[in-house]
């Protein structure tokens, strides 16, 4: 039996559903020679702002049981340098390129999207409405449905590229935020960014990270991300890209069962740079072993499960 890993996310056609999480694969060039991004479903680059950004003071990473807390602070080379220095190489790869970007206010988001749309070779944009590590913008927009709507609407007016919107792991407002992004025209949602977190050094009485607080990623985030993917995909027709603590293909399958159309792998790449190709190979084997022809056969299957209420008394 032929196994088919192809997926469609709105207008995007991907050869498989696995891609890096923004920020965990740089601009794609650093990993050449270790893995071949041409094998990925798509390549997702580090969030860009209009102007280059230096980021937060070190230390920027702190490992905790079950995960990693980062406080990079959006360090990036800026849209212009990306277009001049990185894009020529990236567009030659021939893999769909998804460019993550960020703004300090709604106009800034729209300007960023507009400039990126003038460049050749970008398949889609991912608006980062959920960075936990900057003072202005980021999570402030992705935590408020009205602001989310306003930012996404502004971006849609500035670009014809397909738009993914990345939201924070807010279990209490996930659905309202997702609905706002969908109604404003997002083609897909990326769920979820890292969870705001703090690590403390009890000896020095100081925060572990230079930026004081950070974003928690890795296995500790997975059940929270799964639940949000499950909730949103059960309520809205918009395609969902699941992200949060995926280390192997079995984790990826959990997200597909919860309703995700595609997945992103982030923190796992830091301990195993080959995590993404391994997830892709694992998914192929899984489908074959389970007699499935495509992931569509199991997508959202969890929503079919009827949980019977226990009998009273
Ligand atoms: O750069 C960061 O500190 C960062 C970003 Br933009 C983000 O979206 N998520 C994250 O965990 N870190």
CSV table of C-alpha atoms and ligand atoms in Angstrom, one decimal, residues 46 70-74 128 131-133 193-194, ligand 1:
chain,number,residue,atom,x,y,z
A,46,UNK,CA,13.1,32.9,13.1
A,70,UNK,CA,14.1,30.6,26.7
A,71,UNK,CA,14.4,34.4,26.8
A,72,UNK,CA,16.0,35.2,23.4
A,73,UNK,CA,14.1,38.5,23.1
A,74,UNK,CA,13.5,38.3,19.4
A,128,UNK,CA,3.8,35.8,15.8
A,131,UNK,CA,6.3,36.1,21.9
A,132,UNK,CA,6.5,36.0,25.7
A,133,UNK,CA,9.9,37.8,25.7
A,193,UNK,CA,3.9,29.4,21.4
A,194,UNK,CA,5.9,28.9,24.6
B,1,LIG,O1,12.8,35.4,20.7
B,1,LIG,C1,12.2,34.9,21.7
B,1,LIG,O2,12.5,35.1,22.9
B,1,LIG,C2,11.0,34.0,21.5
B,1,LIG,C3,10.0,34.3,20.6
B,1,LIG,BR1,10.1,35.7,19.4
B,1,LIG,C4,8.8,33.5,20.6
B,1,LIG,O3,7.9,33.7,19.8
B,1,LIG,N1,8.8,32.5,21.5
B,1,LIG,C5,9.7,32.2,22.4
B,1,LIG,O4,9.6,31.3,23.2
B,1,LIG,N2,10.9,33.0,22.4
